[in-house]
PDB file of C-alpha atoms and ligand atoms in Angstrom:
ATOM      1  CA  MET W 270      11.977 218.884  60.957  1.00  0.00           C
ATOM      2  CA  ARG W 271       8.426 217.285  61.241  1.00  0.00           C
ATOM      3  CA  GLU W 272       8.843 213.781  60.003  1.00  0.00           C
ATOM      4  CA  PRO W 273      10.440 211.332  62.559  1.00  0.00           C
ATOM      5  CA  LEU W 274      13.834 210.062  61.119  1.00  0.00           C
ATOM      6  CA  ASP W 275      12.546 206.221  60.712  1.00  0.00           C
ATOM      7  CA  ALA W 276       9.495 207.703  58.469  1.00  0.00           C
ATOM      8  CA  TYR W 277      11.758 209.905  56.664  1.00  0.00           C
ATOM      9  CA  LEU W 278      14.332 207.086  55.925  1.00  0.00           C
ATOM     10  CA  ALA W 279      11.533 204.464  54.590  1.00  0.00           C
ATOM     11  CA  SER W 280       9.783 206.860  52.658  1.00  0.00           C
ATOM     12  CA  ARG W 281      12.838 208.380  50.900  1.00  0.00           C
ATOM     13  CA  CYS W 282      13.919 204.933  50.152  1.00  0.00           C
ATOM     14  CA  ARG W 283      10.463 203.834  48.600  1.00  0.00           C
ATOM     15  CA  ARG W 284      10.691 207.035  46.271  1.00  0.00           C
ATOM     16  CA  VAL W 285      14.135 206.026  45.281  1.00  0.00           C
ATOM     17  CA  ASP W 286      13.127 202.562  44.608  1.00  0.00           C
ATOM     18  CA  LEU W 287      10.323 203.829  42.471  1.00  0.00           C
ATOM     19  CA  ALA W 288      12.557 206.291  40.706  1.00  0.00           C
ATOM     20  CA  LEU W 289      15.295 203.353  39.869  1.00  0.00           C
ATOM     21  CA  ASP W 290      12.475 201.283  38.483  1.00  0.00           C
ATOM     22  CA  ARG W 291      11.650 204.265  36.390  1.00  0.00           C
ATOM     23  CA  PHE W 292      15.017 205.013  34.969  1.00  0.00           C
ATOM     24  CA  LEU W 293      16.346 201.469  34.524  1.00  0.00           C
ATOM     25  CA  PRO W 294      15.328 199.199  31.402  1.00  0.00           C
ATOM     26  CA  LYS W 295      12.662 196.508  32.415  1.00  0.00           C
ATOM     27  CA  ALA W 296      14.142 192.801  32.899  1.00  0.00           C
ATOM     28  CA  PHE W 297      12.015 191.980  29.654  1.00  0.00           C
ATOM     29  CA  VAL W 298      14.059 194.279  27.609  1.00  0.00           C
ATOM     30  CA  ARG W 299      16.767 192.518  25.500  1.00  0.00           C
ATOM     31  CA  PRO W 300      19.505 191.545  26.456  1.00  0.00           C
ATOM     32  CA  ARG W 301      17.191 190.059  29.469  1.00  0.00           C
ATOM     33  CA  THR W 302      20.105 188.656  31.252  1.00  0.00           C
ATOM     34  CA  LEU W 303      21.930 191.758  31.331  1.00  0.00           C
ATOM     35  CA  HIS W 304      18.690 193.890  32.772  1.00  0.00           C
ATOM     36  CA  LYS W 305      17.842 191.121  35.084  1.00  0.00           C
ATOM     37  CA  ALA W 306      21.299 191.089  36.350  1.00  0.00           C
ATOM     38  CA  MET W 307      21.538 194.954  36.764  1.00  0.00           C
ATOM     39  CA  ARG W 308      17.866 194.720  38.463  1.00  0.00           C
ATOM     40  CA  TYR W 309      19.033 191.851  40.821  1.00  0.00           C
ATOM     41  CA  SER W 310      21.558 193.726  42.361  1.00  0.00           C
ATOM     42  CA  LEU W 311      20.044 197.056  42.483  1.00  0.00           C
ATOM     43  CA  PHE W 312      16.928 195.994  44.096  1.00  0.00           C
ATOM     44  CA  ALA W 313      18.359 193.399  46.539  1.00  0.00           C
ATOM     45  CA  GLY W 314      17.764 195.728  49.662  1.00  0.00           C
ATOM     46  CA  GLY W 315      20.775 198.071  50.324  1.00  0.00           C
ATOM     47  CA  LYS W 316      20.408 200.763  52.593  1.00  0.00           C
ATOM     48  CA  ARG W 317      20.025 203.748  50.111  1.00  0.00           C
ATOM     49  CA  LEU W 318      22.241 205.502  51.979  1.00  0.00           C
ATOM     50  CA  ARG W 319      23.891 207.486  49.425  1.00  0.00           C
ATOM     51  CA  PRO W 320      20.865 208.549  47.450  1.00  0.00           C
ATOM     52  CA  VAL W 321      19.068 209.602  50.952  1.00  0.00           C
ATOM     53  CA  LEU W 322      22.022 211.729  51.364  1.00  0.00           C
ATOM     54  CA  CYS W 323      21.450 213.456  48.278  1.00  0.00           C
ATOM     55  CA  LEU W 324      17.841 214.281  48.777  1.00  0.00           C
ATOM     56  CA  ALA W 325      18.848 215.231  52.226  1.00  0.00           C
ATOM     57  CA  ALA W 326      21.308 217.917  50.979  1.00  0.00           C
ATOM     58  CA  ALA W 327      18.994 218.971  48.124  1.00  0.00           C
ATOM     59  CA  GLU W 328      16.340 219.818  50.705  1.00  0.00           C
ATOM     60  CA  ALA W 329      18.736 221.238  52.955  1.00  0.00           C
ATOM     61  CA  CYS W 330      19.579 223.698  50.365  1.00  0.00           C
ATOM     62  CA  GLY W 331      15.928 224.730  49.688  1.00  0.00           C
ATOM     63  CA  GLY W 332      15.939 222.291  46.485  1.00  0.00           C
ATOM     64  CA  ARG W 333      13.515 220.286  44.913  1.00  0.00           C
ATOM     65  CA  GLU W 334      13.274 216.198  45.526  1.00  0.00           C
ATOM     66  CA  ALA W 335      12.443 215.690  41.748  1.00  0.00           C
ATOM     67  CA  ASP W 336      15.499 217.251  40.978  1.00  0.00           C
ATOM     68  CA  ALA W 337      18.057 215.581  42.726  1.00  0.00           C
ATOM     69  CA  MET W 338      16.344 211.979  42.122  1.00  0.00           C
ATOM     70  CA  PRO W 339      18.021 211.427  38.869  1.00  0.00           C
ATOM     71  CA  LEU W 340      21.479 212.546  40.592  1.00  0.00           C
ATOM     72  CA  ALA W 341      20.512 210.364  43.629  1.00  0.00           C
ATOM     73  CA  CYS W 342      19.893 207.310  41.529  1.00  0.00           C
ATOM     74  CA  ALA W 343      23.118 207.881  39.634  1.00  0.00           C
ATOM     75  CA  VAL W 344      24.992 207.423  42.612  1.00  0.00           C
ATOM     76  CA  GLU W 345      23.249 204.306  43.605  1.00  0.00           C
ATOM     77  CA  CYS W 346      23.911 202.848  40.519  1.00  0.00           C
ATOM     78  CA  ILE W 347      27.492 203.470  40.547  1.00  0.00           C
ATOM     79  CA  HIS W 348      27.857 202.481  44.262  1.00  0.00           C
ATOM     80  CA  THR W 349      26.120 199.096  43.206  1.00  0.00           C
ATOM     81  CA  TYR W 350      28.219 198.576  40.393  1.00  0.00           C
ATOM     82  CA  SER W 351      31.111 198.837  42.695  1.00  0.00           C
ATOM     83  CA  LEU W 352      29.729 196.155  44.755  1.00  0.00           C
ATOM     84  CA  ILE W 353      29.229 193.854  41.901  1.00  0.00           C
ATOM     85  CA  HIS W 354      32.949 194.087  40.877  1.00  0.00           C
ATOM     86  CA  ASP W 355      34.060 194.087  44.245  1.00  0.00           C
ATOM     87  CA  ASP W 356      32.610 190.840  44.900  1.00  0.00           C
ATOM     88  CA  LEU W 357      34.128 188.993  42.072  1.00  0.00           C
ATOM     89  CA  PRO W 358      36.700 186.042  42.388  1.00  0.00           C
ATOM     90  CA  CYS W 359      39.329 188.360  40.823  1.00  0.00           C
ATOM     91  CA  MET W 360      38.664 191.068  43.747  1.00  0.00           C
ATOM     92  CA  ASP W 361      37.169 190.156  47.148  1.00  0.00           C
ATOM     93  CA  ASP W 362      35.683 187.086  45.972  1.00  0.00           C
ATOM     94  CA  ASP W 363      32.342 187.179  48.173  1.00  0.00           C
ATOM     95  CA  ASP W 364      29.324 184.983  47.764  1.00  0.00           C
ATOM     96  CA  PHE W 365      26.756 186.907  49.965  1.00  0.00           C
ATOM     97  CA  ARG W 366      25.600 190.393  49.398  1.00  0.00           C
ATOM     98  CA  ARG W 367      22.615 192.539  50.771  1.00  0.00           C
ATOM     99  CA  GLY W 368      21.197 189.149  51.903  1.00  0.00           C
ATOM    100  CA  ARG W 369      21.593 187.045  48.709  1.00  0.00           C
ATOM    101  CA  PRO W 370      23.714 185.246  46.882  1.00  0.00           C
ATOM    102  CA  THR W 371      26.251 187.985  44.747  1.00  0.00           C
ATOM    103  CA  SER W 372      25.748 188.589  40.961  1.00  0.00           C
ATOM    104  CA  HIS W 373      28.112 186.399  39.669  1.00  0.00           C
ATOM    105  CA  LYS W 374      26.978 183.386  41.718  1.00  0.00           C
ATOM    106  CA  VAL W 375      23.697 183.891  39.828  1.00  0.00           C
ATOM    107  CA  PHE W 376      24.464 184.989  36.412  1.00  0.00           C
ATOM    108  CA  GLY W 377      28.071 183.807  36.285  1.00  0.00           C
ATOM    109  CA  GLU W 378      31.192 186.146  36.297  1.00  0.00           C
ATOM    110  CA  GLY W 379      30.860 187.529  32.424  1.00  0.00           C
ATOM    111  CA  ILE W 380      27.491 188.862  33.399  1.00  0.00           C
ATOM    112  CA  ALA W 381      28.294 190.377  36.595  1.00  0.00           C
ATOM    113  CA  VAL W 382      31.164 192.309  35.005  1.00  0.00           C
ATOM    114  CA  LEU W 383      28.728 193.723  32.352  1.00  0.00           C
ATOM    115  CA  ALA W 384      25.816 194.621  34.595  1.00  0.00           C
ATOM    116  CA  GLY W 385      28.480 196.570  36.711  1.00  0.00           C
ATOM    117  CA  ASP W 386      29.855 197.980  33.751  1.00  0.00           C
ATOM    118  CA  ALA W 387      25.965 199.157  32.013  1.00  0.00           C
ATOM    119  CA  LEU W 388      25.117 200.672  35.700  1.00  0.00           C
ATOM    120  CA  LEU W 389      28.439 202.610  35.868  1.00  0.00           C
ATOM    121  CA  THR W 390      27.120 203.649  32.254  1.00  0.00           C
ATOM    122  CA  ILE W 391      23.842 204.578  33.070  1.00  0.00           C
ATOM    123  CA  ALA W 392      24.435 206.528  35.954  1.00  0.00           C
ATOM    124  CA  PHE W 393      26.234 209.176  33.468  1.00  0.00           C
ATOM    125  CA  GLU W 394      22.962 209.153  31.510  1.00  0.00           C
ATOM    126  CA  LEU W 395      21.090 209.921  34.312  1.00  0.00           C
ATOM    127  CA  VAL W 396      23.288 212.793  35.418  1.00  0.00           C
ATOM    128  CA  ALA W 397      22.919 214.024  31.707  1.00  0.00           C
ATOM    129  CA  ARG W 398      18.715 214.207  32.482  1.00  0.00           C
ATOM    130  CA  ALA W 399      19.103 216.037  35.770  1.00  0.00           C
ATOM    131  CA  LYS W 400      18.214 219.791  35.273  1.00  0.00           C
ATOM    132  CA  PRO W 401      21.163 222.128  35.334  1.00  0.00           C
ATOM    133  CA  THR W 402      20.804 225.440  37.574  1.00  0.00           C
ATOM    134  CA  LYS W 403      21.890 229.106  37.200  1.00  0.00           C
ATOM    135  CA  ARG W 404      25.369 227.862  38.998  1.00  0.00           C
ATOM    136  CA  TRP W 405      25.534 224.743  38.036  1.00  0.00           C
ATOM    137  CA  PRO W 406      25.536 223.383  34.583  1.00  0.00           C
ATOM    138  CA  SER W 407      25.493 219.607  33.517  1.00  0.00           C
ATOM    139  CA  ALA W 408      28.911 219.411  33.030  1.00  0.00           C
ATOM    140  CA  ALA W 409      29.504 220.284  36.700  1.00  0.00           C
ATOM    141  CA  TYR W 410      27.329 217.366  37.728  1.00  0.00           C
ATOM    142  CA  LEU W 411      29.276 215.208  35.414  1.00  0.00           C
ATOM    143  CA  ARG W 412      32.655 215.951  36.422  1.00  0.00           C
ATOM    144  CA  GLU W 413      31.603 215.563  40.310  1.00  0.00           C
ATOM    145  CA  LEU W 414      30.667 212.079  39.701  1.00  0.00           C
ATOM    146  CA  ALA W 415      32.985 211.204  37.189  1.00  0.00           C
ATOM    147  CA  THR W 416      36.001 212.554  39.465  1.00  0.00           C
ATOM    148  CA  ALA W 417      34.303 210.660  42.474  1.00  0.00           C
ATOM    149  CA  SER W 418      34.022 207.458  40.705  1.00  0.00           C
ATOM    150  CA  GLY W 419      37.435 207.565  38.796  1.00  0.00           C
ATOM    151  CA  SER W 420      41.005 206.576  39.437  1.00  0.00           C
ATOM    152  CA  LEU W 421      42.032 209.157  41.790  1.00  0.00           C
ATOM    153  CA  PHE W 422      38.902 208.294  44.006  1.00  0.00           C
ATOM    154  CA  LEU W 423      36.727 204.814  44.092  1.00  0.00           C
ATOM    155  CA  VAL W 424      38.896 202.864  41.652  1.00  0.00           C
ATOM    156  CA  GLY W 425      41.939 204.171  43.403  1.00  0.00           C
ATOM    157  CA  GLY W 426      41.163 203.636  46.581  1.00  0.00           C
ATOM    158  CA  GLN W 427      40.019 200.052  45.392  1.00  0.00           C
ATOM    159  CA  VAL W 428      43.705 199.708  43.892  1.00  0.00           C
ATOM    160  CA  ALA W 429      45.194 200.556  47.309  1.00  0.00           C
ATOM    161  CA  ASP W 430      43.066 198.239  49.242  1.00  0.00           C
ATOM    162  CA  LEU W 431      43.926 195.279  46.855  1.00  0.00           C
ATOM    163  CA  GLU W 432      47.708 196.089  47.131  1.00  0.00           C
ATOM    164  CA  GLY W 433      47.633 196.607  50.671  1.00  0.00           C
ATOM    165  CA  GLU W 434      45.978 192.848  51.623  1.00  0.00           C
ATOM    166  CA  GLY W 435      48.407 191.383  54.067  1.00  0.00           C
ATOM    167  CA  ARG W 436      50.863 194.432  54.129  1.00  0.00           C
ATOM    168  CA  PRO W 437      51.177 196.897  57.156  1.00  0.00           C
ATOM    169  CA  THR W 438      49.482 199.491  56.950  1.00  0.00           C
ATOM    170  CA  SER W 439      49.600 202.918  59.240  1.00  0.00           C
ATOM    171  CA  PRO W 440      46.463 204.953  60.418  1.00  0.00           C
ATOM    172  CA  ALA W 441      47.254 207.589  57.912  1.00  0.00           C
ATOM    173  CA  GLN W 442      47.497 205.104  55.004  1.00  0.00           C
ATOM    174  CA  LEU W 443      44.301 203.545  56.012  1.00  0.00           C
ATOM    175  CA  ARG W 444      42.751 206.841  55.938  1.00  0.00           C
ATOM    176  CA  TRP W 445      43.919 207.743  52.390  1.00  0.00           C
ATOM    177  CA  ILE W 446      42.094 204.560  51.487  1.00  0.00           C
ATOM    178  CA  HIS W 447      39.139 205.188  53.359  1.00  0.00           C
ATOM    179  CA  GLU W 448      38.642 208.819  51.857  1.00  0.00           C
ATOM    180  CA  ARG W 449      38.788 207.214  48.232  1.00  0.00           C
ATOM    181  CA  LYS W 450      37.086 204.226  48.554  1.00  0.00           C
ATOM    182  CA  THR W 451      34.108 205.293  50.997  1.00  0.00           C
ATOM    183  CA  SER W 452      33.875 208.930  51.376  1.00  0.00           C
ATOM    184  CA  ALA W 453      34.186 210.363  47.886  1.00  0.00           C
ATOM    185  CA  LEU W 454      30.999 208.773  46.407  1.00  0.00           C
ATOM    186  CA  LEU W 455      29.376 209.730  49.522  1.00  0.00           C
ATOM    187  CA  ALA W 456      30.412 213.179  49.342  1.00  0.00           C
ATOM    188  CA  ALA W 457      29.704 213.298  45.599  1.00  0.00           C
ATOM    189  CA  ALA W 458      25.990 212.050  46.523  1.00  0.00           C
ATOM    190  CA  ILE W 459      25.780 215.103  48.698  1.00  0.00           C
ATOM    191  CA  CYS W 460      27.298 217.942  46.750  1.00  0.00           C
ATOM    192  CA  LEU W 461      25.018 216.652  43.893  1.00  0.00           C
ATOM    193  CA  GLY W 462      22.066 217.120  45.742  1.00  0.00           C
ATOM    194  CA  ALA W 463      23.077 220.618  46.998  1.00  0.00           C
ATOM    195  CA  MET W 464      24.144 221.585  43.488  1.00  0.00           C
ATOM    196  CA  SER W 465      20.555 220.261  42.145  1.00  0.00           C
ATOM    197  CA  ALA W 466      19.158 223.121  44.393  1.00  0.00           C
ATOM    198  CA  ASN W 467      21.582 225.658  43.026  1.00  0.00           C
ATOM    199  CA  ALA W 468      23.864 225.608  46.373  1.00  0.00           C
ATOM    200  CA  THR W 469      26.791 228.298  46.530  1.00  0.00           C
ATOM    201  CA  PRO W 470      30.370 226.898  46.676  1.00  0.00           C
ATOM    202  CA  ASP W 471      30.923 227.948  50.107  1.00  0.00           C
ATOM    203  CA  THR W 472      28.074 225.592  50.940  1.00  0.00           C
ATOM    204  CA  LEU W 473      29.081 222.681  48.712  1.00  0.00           C
ATOM    205  CA  ARG W 474      32.843 223.248  50.504  1.00  0.00           C
ATOM    206  CA  ASP W 475      30.970 222.777  53.705  1.00  0.00           C
ATOM    207  CA  LEU W 476      28.715 219.706  52.604  1.00  0.00           C
ATOM    208  CA  GLY W 477      31.950 218.165  51.082  1.00  0.00           C
ATOM    209  CA  ARG W 478      33.804 218.004  54.349  1.00  0.00           C
ATOM    210  CA  PHE W 479      30.473 216.955  55.927  1.00  0.00           C
ATOM    211  CA  GLY W 480      30.908 214.246  53.312  1.00  0.00           C
ATOM    212  CA  THR W 481      34.232 213.173  53.566  1.00  0.00           C
ATOM    213  CA  ASN W 482      33.886 212.799  57.722  1.00  0.00           C
ATOM    214  CA  LEU W 483      30.910 211.266  57.254  1.00  0.00           C
ATOM    215  CA  GLY W 484      32.149 208.657  54.965  1.00  0.00           C
ATOM    216  CA  LEU W 485      35.436 208.353  57.217  1.00  0.00           C
ATOM    217  CA  ALA W 486      32.693 207.533  60.182  1.00  0.00           C
ATOM    218  CA  PHE W 487      30.729 205.237  58.210  1.00  0.00           C
ATOM    219  CA  GLN W 488      33.763 202.968  57.043  1.00  0.00           C
ATOM    220  CA  VAL W 489      35.321 202.698  60.822  1.00  0.00           C
ATOM    221  CA  ILE W 490      31.633 201.351  61.599  1.00  0.00           C
ATOM    222  CA  ASP W 491      31.447 199.068  58.984  1.00  0.00           C
ATOM    223  CA  ASP W 492      34.878 197.570  59.823  1.00  0.00           C
ATOM    224  CA  ILE W 493      33.542 197.324  63.513  1.00  0.00           C
ATOM    225  CA  LEU W 494      30.351 195.765  62.383  1.00  0.00           C
ATOM    226  CA  ASP W 495      32.566 193.058  60.082  1.00  0.00           C
ATOM    227  CA  ALA W 496      34.505 192.327  63.106  1.00  0.00           C
ATOM    228  CA  THR W 497      31.117 191.850  65.718  1.00  0.00           C
ATOM    229  CA  LYS W 498      28.390 190.841  63.832  1.00  0.00           C
ATOM    230  CA  THR W 499      27.324 187.668  62.033  1.00  0.00           C
ATOM    231  CA  SER W 500      26.846 187.463  58.040  1.00  0.00           C
ATOM    232  CA  ALA W 501      22.761 186.926  58.656  1.00  0.00           C
ATOM    233  CA  GLU W 502      22.629 189.941  60.575  1.00  0.00           C
ATOM    234  CA  LEU W 503      24.986 191.914  58.083  1.00  0.00           C
ATOM    235  CA  GLY W 504      23.325 190.545  54.852  1.00  0.00           C
ATOM    236  CA  LYS W 505      27.032 189.967  53.944  1.00  0.00           C
ATOM    237  CA  THR W 506      29.717 187.908  54.782  1.00  0.00           C
ATOM    238  CA  ALA W 507      31.145 188.852  58.008  1.00  0.00           C
ATOM    239  CA  GLY W 508      34.746 188.751  59.160  1.00  0.00           C
ATOM    240  CA  LYS W 509      36.149 189.114  55.891  1.00  0.00           C
ATOM    241  CA  ASP W 510      38.556 191.826  56.533  1.00  0.00           C
ATOM    242  CA  ALA W 511      40.398 189.497  59.251  1.00  0.00           C
ATOM    243  CA  LYS W 512      40.556 186.536  56.958  1.00  0.00           C
ATOM    244  CA  ALA W 513      41.844 188.603  54.164  1.00  0.00           C
ATOM    245  CA  GLY W 514      44.642 190.051  56.340  1.00  0.00           C
ATOM    246  CA  LYS W 515      43.281 193.484  55.316  1.00  0.00           C
ATOM    247  CA  ALA W 516      44.146 196.712  57.847  1.00  0.00           C
ATOM    248  CA  THR W 517      40.920 198.143  59.305  1.00  0.00           C
ATOM    249  CA  TYR W 518      40.743 200.557  62.735  1.00  0.00           C
ATOM    250  CA  PRO W 519      39.629 198.163  64.731  1.00  0.00           C
ATOM    251  CA  SER W 520      42.739 195.973  63.731  1.00  0.00           C
ATOM    252  CA  ILE W 521      45.106 198.768  63.918  1.00  0.00           C
ATOM    253  CA  LEU W 522      43.727 200.837  66.738  1.00  0.00           C
ATOM    254  CA  GLY W 523      41.514 198.370  68.734  1.00  0.00           C
ATOM    255  CA  MET W 524      37.967 198.316  69.059  1.00  0.00           C
ATOM    256  CA  LYS W 525      37.544 201.031  71.878  1.00  0.00           C
ATOM    257  CA  ARG W 526      40.196 203.536  69.619  1.00  0.00           C
ATOM    258  CA  ALA W 527      38.070 202.485  66.930  1.00  0.00           C
ATOM    259  CA  GLU W 528      34.857 203.471  68.405  1.00  0.00           C
ATOM    260  CA  ALA W 529      36.442 206.836  69.469  1.00  0.00           C
ATOM    261  CA  GLU W 530      37.319 207.267  65.855  1.00  0.00           C
ATOM    262  CA  ALA W 531      33.970 207.187  64.399  1.00  0.00           C
ATOM    263  CA  ARG W 532      32.861 209.142  66.635  1.00  0.00           C
ATOM    264  CA  ARG W 533      35.368 211.810  66.266  1.00  0.00           C
ATOM    265  CA  PHE W 534      34.906 211.590  62.495  1.00  0.00           C
ATOM    266  CA  THR W 535      31.012 212.035  63.132  1.00  0.00           C
ATOM    267  CA  ALA W 536      31.816 215.362  65.202  1.00  0.00           C
ATOM    268  CA  GLY W 537      33.916 216.595  62.482  1.00  0.00           C
ATOM    269  CA  ALA W 538      30.898 215.774  59.970  1.00  0.00           C
ATOM    270  CA  VAL W 539      28.452 217.742  62.339  1.00  0.00           C
ATOM    271  CA  GLY W 540      30.809 220.612  62.851  1.00  0.00           C
ATOM    272  CA  ALA W 541      30.869 221.282  58.754  1.00  0.00           C
ATOM    273  CA  LEU W 542      27.431 222.042  58.862  1.00  0.00           C
ATOM    274  CA  ARG W 543      27.735 225.085  61.304  1.00  0.00           C
ATOM    275  CA  LEU W 544      27.092 227.600  58.861  1.00  0.00           C
ATOM    276  CA  LEU W 545      24.203 225.929  57.419  1.00  0.00           C
ATOM    277  CA  GLY W 546      22.233 226.161  61.029  1.00  0.00           C
ATOM    278  CA  ARG W 547      18.674 224.574  61.446  1.00  0.00           C
ATOM    279  CA  ARG W 548      18.642 223.590  57.608  1.00  0.00           C
ATOM    280  CA  ALA W 549      21.120 221.071  58.183  1.00  0.00           C
ATOM    281  CA  ALA W 550      19.114 219.112  61.007  1.00  0.00           C
ATOM    282  CA  ARG W 551      18.344 216.388  58.933  1.00  0.00           C
ATOM    283  CA  LEU W 552      21.768 215.645  57.890  1.00  0.00           C
ATOM    284  CA  HIS W 553      23.073 216.159  61.540  1.00  0.00           C
ATOM    285  CA  ALA W 554      20.464 213.500  62.340  1.00  0.00           C
ATOM    286  CA  LEU W 555      21.514 210.875  59.835  1.00  0.00           C
ATOM    287  CA  ALA W 556      24.932 211.275  60.849  1.00  0.00           C
ATOM    288  CA  ASP W 557      23.724 210.175  64.343  1.00  0.00           C
ATOM    289  CA  HIS W 558      21.896 207.268  62.981  1.00  0.00           C
ATOM    290  CA  LEU W 559      24.948 206.377  60.780  1.00  0.00           C
ATOM    291  CA  LEU W 560      27.142 206.121  63.924  1.00  0.00           C
ATOM    292  CA  ASN W 561      24.615 204.058  65.685  1.00  0.00           C
ATOM    293  CA  ARG W 562      23.838 201.756  62.893  1.00  0.00           C
ATOM    294  CA  GLN W 563      24.007 198.123  63.664  1.00  0.00           C
ATOM    295  CA  LYS W 564      24.085 196.915  59.971  1.00  0.00           C
TER     296      LYS W 564
HETATM  297  C1  GRG R 754      35.283 197.343  42.528  1.00  0.00           C
HETATM  298  C2  GRG R 754      35.615 200.160  41.347  1.00  0.00           C
HETATM  299  C3  GRG R 754      35.319 199.248  42.562  1.00  0.00           C
HETATM  300  C4  GRG R 754      35.355 199.857  43.843  1.00  0.00           C
HETATM  301  C5  GRG R 754      35.151 198.965  44.903  1.00  0.00           C
HETATM  302  C6  GRG R 754      32.464 199.809  47.274  1.00  0.00           C
HETATM  303  C7  GRG R 754      33.967 199.166  46.989  1.00  0.00           C
HETATM  304  C8  GRG R 754      34.875 199.607  46.017  1.00  0.00           C
HETATM  305  C9  GRG R 754      34.223 198.106  47.892  1.00  0.00           C
HETATM  306  C10 GRG R 754      33.089 197.423  48.686  1.00  0.00           C
HETATM  307  C11 GRG R 754      33.718 197.106  49.868  1.00  0.00           C
HETATM  308  C12 GRG R 754      33.466 198.040  50.984  1.00  0.00           C
HETATM  309  C13 GRG R 754      34.186 197.855  52.286  1.00  0.00           C
HETATM  310  C14 GRG R 754      33.616 199.377  50.105  1.00  0.00           C
HETATM  311  C15 GRG R 754      33.719 200.678  51.157  1.00  0.00           C
HETATM  312  C16 GRG R 754      32.228 201.315  51.074  1.00  0.00           C
HETATM  313  C17 GRG R 754      31.259 200.352  51.773  1.00  0.00           C
HETATM  314  C18 GRG R 754      31.385 200.298  53.269  1.00  0.00           C
HETATM  315  C19 GRG R 754      30.265 199.930  50.721  1.00  0.00           C
HETATM  316  C20 GRG R 754      29.121 198.940  51.547  1.00  0.00           C
HETATM  317  O1  GRG R 754      28.252 200.224  51.313  1.00  0.00           O
HETATM  318  P1  GRG R 754      26.666 200.103  52.272  1.00  0.00           P
HETATM  319  O2  GRG R 754      26.791 199.502  53.710  1.00  0.00           O
HETATM  320  O3  GRG R 754      25.844 199.047  51.584  1.00  0.00           O
HETATM  321  O4  GRG R 754      25.949 201.447  52.002  1.00  0.00           O
HETATM  322  P2  GRG R 754      24.330 199.015  50.596  1.00  0.00           P
HETATM  323  O5  GRG R 754      24.203 197.311  50.475  1.00  0.00           O
HETATM  324  O6  GRG R 754      23.426 198.945  52.046  1.00  0.00           O
HETATM  325  O7  GRG R 754      24.139 199.710  49.810  1.00  0.00           O
END
């Protein structure tokens, strides 16, 4: 592992941005408002965590970045759609995301819904462009992403989150929500990267476990940051969980135990990389980086 992590993150984010710019219809293409809105949210300065993990997993499995890139971009499109819809007045009703006003604040609710819909749809077009491998046909890529984004995972987790507001929630229920709302897409990003490198089913199983644990750690940290940082520091509205009466790890377990849970999930993630050995050094470094993130 030659490149320092900061340089690695900066260069991969730049390449993901360039690829997204290439894959998405330009803002001047009709319907202009829609394409402007899709690009507004997509290029608002997200951390690009999921695409970077996808590229890093491909690299760990001996694959080529170019083969993983359409899959990395597809996951980022799904993630951005979910944020646009999550911010709508009928969901979390948020005015601020990725350091700027939310999509519906700028374009109105109708266009924000449609920008989310179009990002969700283009994600599958991008997956269909990715090169199949000996072990993994296009249908396997499509199934991986569709399952993670659908009613059993991302959308299902959001439903449980909506229905749980203001209700007592146990740590086990919270974990169930986080595995769906946060871990599933993260794990899919990692598995898709590995699939583009023709990884074996055993490796996919380990990387799936890595992704699930990493997602859980990521969400605990997200909840801790929500409770301890300012909106300006986070680039999104801070303190929302408490206001909405949402159960979080800090609210259920207290801050100290929540921090311990984040470390425990990260250790679980890193443990899943054991059989990959040195090849997984970058994934290991990314897990440590996420545990210590400040936004
Ligand atoms: C509306 C179908 C639908 C799903 C919404 C993503 C989501 C589910 C809700 C957003 C709120 C939330 C706490 C989601 C959990 C995942 C998470 C922490 C998202 C934020 O991800 P980051 O920090 O965001 O990677 P950036 O902006 O950096 O890409």
